[in-house]
Amino acid sequence: MDFSSKLLEQAVDEMSQLPGIGKRTALRLVLHMLKQPESQTKQLADALTKLRTEIKLCKNCYNISDTDLCAICANPSRNSEIVCVVEDIRDVMAIENTDQYRGHYHVLGGKISPMDGIGPSQLSIKPLIEKVQAGKVEEIIFALSSTLEGDTTNFYIYRQLEGIGIKTSTIARGISVGDELEYADEVTLGRSITNRVPFENSAKN
Amino acid sequence: MDFSSKLLEQAVDEMSQLPGIGKRTALRLVLHMLKQPESQTKQLADALTKLRTEIKLCKNCYNISDTDLCAICANPSRNSEIVCVVEDIRDVMAIENTDQYRGHYHVLGGKISPMDGIGPSQLSIKPLIEKVQAGKVEEIIFALSSTLEGDTTNFYIYRQLEGIGIKTSTIARGISVGDELEYADEVTLGRSITNRVPFENSAKN
């Protein structure tokens, strides 16, 4: 694209670095900003700068937090002996929304993915193992997505925990509530039969 | 959404003010920024702030520009007597890309749209009329999109120009080069027949 303005070009270039935002979308967004009051662009720029410079990771669970210890880890009514291993804060938010879980989390910050150059050392796996070795954890729940990377990460952590004698589980895979069986994929349907639950437990929610 | 961090929430809120970006996409973008080097977020924030505070509109054609007069208006080899009326800089870029036009532009900054509260006074229509009245223009080419708003705007300007005795034209509507007739909409196909061109002109490009 041939811009008549270097300032515009720079803004579009920076904007299009974001994932899923091409040059055209970036231009549309930037032109929209130019039509809005100047204060709105300032607020966005400030919020991004502040986030990037002041944000912390909870020193216990590595979730994004404004404080040293996140609200979940700091809450005494939550069970710190059950730890749910997730990829990022979006998974924490999704599980919190269910109101079904009162344990702690451990946020890995990603999944092992050699293709993207992400190895175990870039993730917060070591602190998790140390927490378990310190005898502070009773059960680990793996809640990573069931992709190649998710399964690899689960398995890597599982191997590290071998011999410590800790209870491990993964979240149940099965047919979504309200879904029709005929449209379910075979792997999911297969797992939902293999891991069937006693009928009297099925409505516990 | 229930965020564990006010900083994160603010950044997501500001980001989701942009058109077509919902809360989920905003969160994805902001989390991506957190994984990138701090300098990248800073560059984005700086580029946006700088753009918003330093950008100018060309005093002749109202296109976005870093200088008082944009590169097109400042170019002496371009014909200032032909003025192509467009909505915004994206249209200028699209027409410039064709390498078929050597005249000037006039950027309206939008289209008349009462539904969105945009009237003629919010657009740079008055300076266009004044330019024409000053006798500096020979031909006006309307190149707004053929929507209700585009047609309204064209017609509004056309009425303002009545009596001045200036040549006006609109860009040709027709079947796109390479398109199949059977898939074209009726209005476009109809116009392409009504406004047929002599065969010997058809390959001029």
Coordinates of C-alpha atoms in Angstrom, one line a residue:
Chain A
M1 CA 0.0 0.0 0.0
D2 CA 1.2 3.5 -0.9
F3 CA 0.3 5.9 1.9
S4 CA 0.3 9.7 1.4
S5 CA 1.4 10.0 5.0
K6 CA 4.3 8.6 7.0
L7 CA 2.5 9.0 10.3
L8 CA -0.5 7.0 8.9
E9 CA 1.8 4.4 7.5
Q10 CA 3.6 3.9 10.8
A11 CA 0.4 3.5 12.7
V12 CA -1.0 1.0 10.2
D13 CA 2.3 -0.9 10.2
E14 CA 2.3 -1.2 14.0
M15 CA -1.4 -2.1 14.1
S16 CA -1.0 -4.8 11.5
Q17 CA 1.6 -6.6 13.7
L18 CA -1.3 -7.9 15.8
P19 CA -2.5 -11.4 15.0
G20 CA -5.4 -11.6 12.6
I21 CA -5.1 -7.9 11.7
G22 CA -4.0 -7.3 8.1
K23 CA -3.0 -4.0 6.5
R24 CA -6.5 -3.3 5.3
T25 CA -8.1 -3.9 8.7
A26 CA -5.4 -1.9 10.4
L27 CA -6.1 1.0 8.0
R28 CA -9.8 0.8 8.7
L29 CA -9.2 0.8 12.5
V30 CA -6.7 3.7 12.3
L31 CA -9.0 5.8 10.1
H32 CA -11.8 5.1 12.6
M33 CA -9.6 6.5 15.4
L34 CA -9.0 9.6 13.4
K35 CA -12.7 10.3 13.3
Q36 CA -13.1 9.7 17.1
P37 CA -12.2 12.3 19.7
E38 CA -8.5 12.6 20.4
S39 CA -9.0 11.5 24.0
Q40 CA -10.1 8.0 22.9
T41 CA -6.9 7.3 21.1
K42 CA -5.0 8.6 24.0
Q43 CA -6.8 6.4 26.4
L44 CA -6.1 3.3 24.3
A45 CA -2.4 4.2 24.0
D46 CA -2.2 4.8 27.8
A47 CA -4.0 1.6 28.7
L48 CA -1.7 -0.5 26.5
T49 CA 1.4 1.2 27.8
K50 CA 0.3 0.9 31.4
L51 CA -0.7 -2.7 31.0
R52 CA 2.6 -3.6 29.4
T53 CA 4.8 -1.8 32.0
E54 CA 2.8 -2.5 35.3
I55 CA 1.2 -5.9 34.8
K56 CA 2.5 -8.7 37.0
L57 CA 2.3 -12.5 37.1
C58 CA 0.9 -14.0 40.3
K59 CA 3.9 -15.4 42.1
N60 CA 2.0 -18.5 43.0
C61 CA -0.1 -19.4 39.9
Y62 CA 1.5 -17.2 37.2
N63 CA -1.9 -15.8 36.2
I64 CA -2.0 -12.2 35.1
S65 CA -2.5 -10.0 38.1
D66 CA -2.2 -6.4 39.3
T67 CA -0.7 -7.6 42.6
D68 CA 2.0 -10.0 43.7
L69 CA -0.6 -12.6 44.6
C70 CA -3.8 -12.9 42.4
A71 CA -7.3 -12.6 43.9
I72 CA -7.8 -16.4 43.6
C73 CA -4.6 -17.4 45.3
A74 CA -5.1 -14.7 48.0
N75 CA -8.6 -16.0 48.7
P76 CA -8.4 -18.2 51.9
S77 CA -11.7 -19.9 51.1
R78 CA -10.3 -21.6 48.1
N79 CA -8.7 -25.0 48.2
S80 CA -5.0 -24.7 47.5
E81 CA -4.4 -28.4 47.4
I82 CA -6.2 -28.9 44.1
V83 CA -4.5 -27.3 41.2
C84 CA -6.0 -26.9 37.7
V85 CA -3.3 -26.6 35.0
V86 CA -4.4 -24.2 32.2
E87 CA -2.8 -22.5 29.3
D88 CA -3.7 -18.9 29.9
I89 CA -6.0 -16.4 31.7
R90 CA -8.8 -17.0 29.2
D91 CA -9.1 -20.6 30.5
V92 CA -9.1 -19.3 34.1
M93 CA -11.9 -16.9 33.2
A94 CA -13.9 -19.7 31.4
I95 CA -13.7 -22.1 34.4
E96 CA -14.4 -19.3 36.9
N97 CA -17.6 -18.5 35.0
T98 CA -18.9 -22.1 35.6
D99 CA -18.9 -21.5 39.4
Q100 CA -18.0 -25.2 39.7
Y101 CA -14.4 -25.0 40.8
R102 CA -13.1 -23.8 44.2
G103 CA -9.4 -24.9 43.9
H104 CA -6.4 -23.0 42.6
Y105 CA -5.0 -22.7 39.1
H106 CA -1.6 -22.9 37.6
V107 CA -1.2 -20.9 34.4
L108 CA 1.5 -22.3 32.0
G109 CA 1.5 -19.3 29.7
G110 CA 1.3 -21.5 26.6
K111 CA 1.7 -25.1 25.4
I112 CA 4.9 -27.0 24.4
S113 CA 5.1 -26.4 20.6
P114 CA 8.5 -27.1 19.0
M115 CA 7.1 -25.7 15.7
D116 CA 6.7 -22.3 17.3
G117 CA 10.0 -22.6 19.2
I118 CA 8.2 -23.0 22.6
G119 CA 9.9 -25.5 24.9
P120 CA 9.1 -26.5 28.5
S121 CA 11.6 -23.9 29.8
Q122 CA 9.5 -21.0 28.4
L123 CA 6.5 -22.2 30.3
S124 CA 5.9 -22.1 34.0
I125 CA 6.2 -25.8 34.4
K126 CA 9.2 -25.9 36.8
P127 CA 7.4 -23.9 39.5
L128 CA 4.5 -26.3 39.2
I129 CA 6.7 -29.3 39.8
E130 CA 8.4 -27.6 42.7
K131 CA 5.0 -26.8 44.3
V132 CA 4.1 -30.5 44.0
Q133 CA 7.5 -31.6 45.3
A134 CA 7.0 -29.4 48.3
G135 CA 4.0 -31.5 49.2
K136 CA 1.5 -28.7 49.0
V137 CA -0.7 -30.3 46.3
E138 CA -3.0 -33.2 46.4
E139 CA -4.5 -33.3 42.9
I140 CA -3.5 -31.9 39.6
I141 CA -6.3 -31.4 37.0
F142 CA -5.1 -31.1 33.4
A143 CA -7.3 -28.7 31.5
L144 CA -5.3 -27.9 28.4
S145 CA -7.0 -28.2 25.0
S146 CA -6.8 -31.6 23.5
T147 CA -4.6 -30.7 20.6
L148 CA -1.2 -32.2 19.7
E149 CA 0.5 -29.4 21.7
G150 CA -1.9 -29.7 24.6
D151 CA -1.5 -33.5 24.9
T152 CA 2.3 -33.2 24.6
T153 CA 2.4 -30.6 27.4
N154 CA 0.1 -32.7 29.6
F155 CA 2.3 -35.8 29.0
Y156 CA 5.5 -33.9 29.7
I157 CA 4.2 -32.6 33.1
Y158 CA 2.7 -36.1 33.8
R159 CA 6.2 -37.7 33.3
Q160 CA 7.8 -35.1 35.6
L161 CA 5.3 -35.9 38.3
E162 CA 5.8 -39.7 38.1
G163 CA 7.1 -41.2 41.3
I164 CA 5.8 -38.3 43.5
G165 CA 2.5 -40.2 43.9
I166 CA 0.2 -37.4 43.3
K167 CA -3.4 -37.8 42.0
T168 CA -3.8 -36.5 38.4
S169 CA -6.9 -36.1 36.4
T170 CA -8.0 -34.5 33.2
I171 CA -11.3 -32.7 32.5
A172 CA -13.9 -34.9 30.9
R173 CA -14.3 -34.9 27.2
G174 CA -17.7 -35.7 25.8
I175 CA -20.8 -34.5 24.0
S176 CA -21.6 -30.8 24.8
V177 CA -24.8 -30.3 26.8
G178 CA -27.6 -29.7 24.2
D179 CA -25.7 -31.2 21.3
E180 CA -27.1 -33.8 18.9
L181 CA -25.3 -37.1 18.9
E182 CA -25.4 -37.5 15.1
Y183 CA -23.3 -34.3 14.6
A184 CA -20.6 -35.2 17.2
D185 CA -17.2 -36.2 16.0
E186 CA -16.2 -39.8 16.4
V187 CA -13.4 -39.3 18.9
T188 CA -15.5 -37.2 21.2
L189 CA -18.5 -39.6 21.0
G190 CA -16.1 -42.5 21.6
R191 CA -14.6 -40.9 24.7
S192 CA -18.0 -40.0 26.0
I193 CA -19.0 -43.7 25.9
T194 CA -15.7 -45.0 27.3
N195 CA -15.8 -42.5 30.2
R196 CA -19.5 -42.8 30.9
V197 CA -20.7 -41.8 34.4
P198 CA -23.2 -43.4 36.7
F199 CA -26.6 -42.0 35.9
E200 CA -27.2 -40.7 39.4
N201 CA -24.2 -38.5 39.0
S202 CA -25.1 -37.2 35.6
A203 CA -27.4 -34.3 36.7
K204 CA -25.0 -33.1 39.5
N205 CA -24.5 -29.5 38.5
Chain B
M1 CA -16.2 -11.0 31.5
D2 CA -14.6 -11.1 34.9
F3 CA -11.0 -10.1 34.8
S4 CA -8.5 -10.8 37.6
S5 CA -6.7 -7.6 36.7
K6 CA -8.0 -4.0 36.3
L7 CA -5.1 -3.1 34.0
L8 CA -6.0 -6.0 31.7
E9 CA -9.7 -5.0 31.9
Q10 CA -8.9 -1.4 30.9
A11 CA -6.8 -2.4 28.0
V12 CA -9.4 -4.8 26.7
D13 CA -12.2 -2.2 27.2
E14 CA -10.3 0.4 25.2
M15 CA -9.4 -2.1 22.5
S16 CA -12.9 -3.3 22.1
Q17 CA -14.1 0.3 21.3
L18 CA -12.6 -0.2 17.8
P19 CA -15.1 -1.3 15.1
G20 CA -15.4 -5.0 14.6
I21 CA -13.4 -5.8 17.7
G22 CA -15.4 -7.5 20.4
K23 CA -14.3 -8.3 23.9
R24 CA -12.9 -11.7 23.1
T25 CA -10.9 -10.5 20.1
A26 CA -9.6 -7.6 22.2
L27 CA -8.5 -10.0 25.0
R28 CA -6.7 -12.2 22.4
L29 CA -4.9 -9.1 21.0
V30 CA -3.9 -7.8 24.4
L31 CA -2.7 -11.2 25.6
H32 CA -0.6 -11.4 22.4
M33 CA 0.9 -8.0 23.2
L34 CA 1.9 -9.3 26.7
K35 CA 3.9 -12.1 25.1
Q36 CA 5.7 -9.8 22.7
P37 CA 8.7 -7.6 23.7
E38 CA 7.6 -4.5 25.6
S39 CA 9.1 -2.3 22.9
Q40 CA 6.5 -3.4 20.4
T41 CA 3.6 -2.3 22.5
K42 CA 5.4 1.0 23.1
Q43 CA 5.8 1.5 19.4
L44 CA 2.2 0.9 18.7
A45 CA 1.1 3.3 21.5
D46 CA 3.5 5.9 20.3
A47 CA 2.5 5.6 16.6
L48 CA -1.2 6.0 17.5
T49 CA -0.6 9.0 19.8
K50 CA 1.7 10.7 17.2
L51 CA -0.8 10.0 14.4
R52 CA -3.7 11.5 16.3
T53 CA -1.8 14.6 17.5
E54 CA 0.3 15.4 14.4
I55 CA -1.7 14.4 11.4
K56 CA -3.0 17.1 9.1
L57 CA -5.6 17.4 6.4
C58 CA -4.3 18.7 3.0
K59 CA -5.6 22.3 2.8
N60 CA -6.5 21.8 -0.8
C61 CA -8.0 18.3 -1.1
Y62 CA -8.6 17.4 2.6
N63 CA -6.8 14.1 2.2
I64 CA -4.8 12.9 5.2
S65 CA -1.3 14.3 5.0
D66 CA 1.9 15.0 7.1
T67 CA 2.2 18.4 5.4
D68 CA -0.1 21.4 4.7
L69 CA -0.3 20.3 1.1
C70 CA -0.4 16.6 0.2
A71 CA 2.0 15.0 -2.2
I72 CA -0.6 14.8 -4.9
C73 CA -1.7 18.5 -4.7
A74 CA 1.9 19.6 -4.5
N75 CA 2.9 17.7 -7.6
P76 CA 3.0 20.2 -10.5
S77 CA 2.7 17.5 -13.1
R78 CA -0.9 16.6 -12.0
N79 CA -3.9 18.3 -13.6
S80 CA -5.6 20.4 -10.9
E81 CA -8.5 21.1 -13.2
I82 CA -10.0 17.6 -12.9
V83 CA -11.1 16.8 -9.4
C84 CA -12.2 13.3 -8.4
V85 CA -14.6 13.4 -5.4
V86 CA -14.0 10.4 -3.0
E87 CA -15.0 9.4 0.5
D88 CA -11.7 8.8 2.2
I89 CA -8.0 8.1 1.8
R90 CA -8.7 4.4 1.0
D91 CA -10.4 5.5 -2.2
V92 CA -7.5 7.7 -3.1
M93 CA -5.1 4.8 -2.6
A94 CA -7.3 2.5 -4.7
I95 CA -7.5 4.9 -7.6
E96 CA -3.7 5.8 -7.4
N97 CA -3.0 2.1 -7.6
T98 CA -4.6 1.9 -11.0
D99 CA -2.0 4.4 -12.5
Q100 CA -4.9 5.7 -14.7
Y101 CA -5.6 9.0 -13.1
R102 CA -3.5 12.2 -13.2
G103 CA -5.9 14.7 -11.8
H104 CA -6.5 15.9 -8.3
Y105 CA -8.8 14.5 -5.6
H106 CA -11.3 16.0 -3.1
V107 CA -11.7 13.9 0.0
L108 CA -15.1 14.4 1.6
G109 CA -14.3 12.5 4.8
G110 CA -17.5 10.5 4.7
K111 CA -21.0 10.4 3.1
I112 CA -24.2 12.2 4.0
S113 CA -25.9 9.8 6.3
P114 CA -28.7 11.2 8.5
M115 CA -29.0 7.8 10.3
D116 CA -25.5 8.3 11.6
G117 CA -26.0 12.0 12.2
I118 CA -23.7 13.0 9.3
G119 CA -24.9 16.0 7.4
P120 CA -23.3 18.1 4.6
S121 CA -21.7 20.4 7.1
Q122 CA -19.6 17.7 8.7
L123 CA -18.1 16.9 5.3
S124 CA -15.7 19.0 3.2
I125 CA -18.4 19.8 0.7
K126 CA -18.3 23.6 1.1
P127 CA -14.6 24.0 0.2
L128 CA -15.2 21.9 -3.0
I129 CA -18.1 24.2 -4.1
E130 CA -15.9 27.2 -3.4
K131 CA -13.0 25.7 -5.4
V132 CA -15.4 25.2 -8.3
Q133 CA -16.9 28.7 -7.9
A134 CA -13.5 30.2 -8.0
G135 CA -13.3 28.8 -11.6
K136 CA -10.3 26.5 -10.9
V137 CA -12.0 23.3 -11.9
E138 CA -13.1 22.0 -15.3
E139 CA -14.5 18.6 -14.4
I140 CA -15.8 16.9 -11.3
I141 CA -15.7 13.1 -11.3
F142 CA -18.0 11.5 -8.6
A143 CA -16.4 8.3 -7.3
L144 CA -18.4 7.6 -4.2
S145 CA -19.7 4.1 -3.7
S146 CA -23.2 3.5 -5.2
T147 CA -25.1 3.1 -2.0
L148 CA -28.0 5.2 -0.7
E149 CA -25.6 7.4 1.1
G150 CA -23.2 7.7 -1.8
D151 CA -26.0 8.6 -4.2
T152 CA -27.5 11.1 -1.8
T153 CA -24.1 12.8 -1.4
N154 CA -23.4 12.8 -5.2
F155 CA -26.9 14.4 -5.7
Y156 CA -26.4 17.0 -3.0
I157 CA -23.1 18.2 -4.5
Y158 CA -24.6 18.0 -8.0
R159 CA -27.4 20.3 -7.0
Q160 CA -25.0 22.8 -5.4
L161 CA -23.0 22.9 -8.7
E162 CA -26.1 23.5 -10.9
G163 CA -25.9 26.8 -12.8
I164 CA -22.1 27.0 -12.5
G165 CA -21.9 25.1 -15.8
I166 CA -19.1 22.7 -14.9
K167 CA -18.7 19.2 -16.5
T168 CA -19.6 16.4 -14.1
S169 CA -19.2 12.7 -14.5
T170 CA -19.3 9.5 -12.4
I171 CA -17.1 6.5 -12.7
A172 CA -18.4 3.7 -14.9
R173 CA -20.4 0.9 -13.3
G174 CA -20.3 -2.4 -15.0
I175 CA -19.2 -6.0 -14.9
S176 CA -15.8 -6.4 -13.3
V177 CA -13.0 -7.5 -15.7
G178 CA -12.9 -11.3 -15.6
D179 CA -16.3 -11.8 -14.0
E180 CA -18.9 -14.1 -15.5
L181 CA -22.1 -12.4 -16.7
E182 CA -24.4 -15.0 -15.2
Y183 CA -23.3 -14.2 -11.6
A184 CA -23.6 -10.4 -12.0
D185 CA -26.4 -8.6 -10.2
E186 CA -29.1 -7.2 -12.5
V187 CA -28.6 -3.5 -11.7
T188 CA -24.9 -3.7 -12.6
L189 CA -25.5 -5.8 -15.7
G190 CA -28.3 -3.4 -16.8
R191 CA -26.0 -0.3 -16.4
S192 CA -23.2 -2.0 -18.3
I193 CA -25.6 -2.4 -21.3
T194 CA -27.0 1.1 -21.1
N195 CA -23.6 2.6 -20.8
R196 CA -21.9 0.4 -23.4
V197 CA -18.7 1.8 -24.9
P198 CA -17.5 1.7 -28.5
F199 CA -15.6 -1.5 -29.1
E200 CA -12.5 0.3 -30.2
N201 CA -12.4 2.0 -26.8
S202 CA -12.9 -1.1 -24.8
A203 CA -9.3 -2.3 -24.6
K204 CA -7.8 1.2 -23.8
N205 CA -6.0 0.5 -20.6

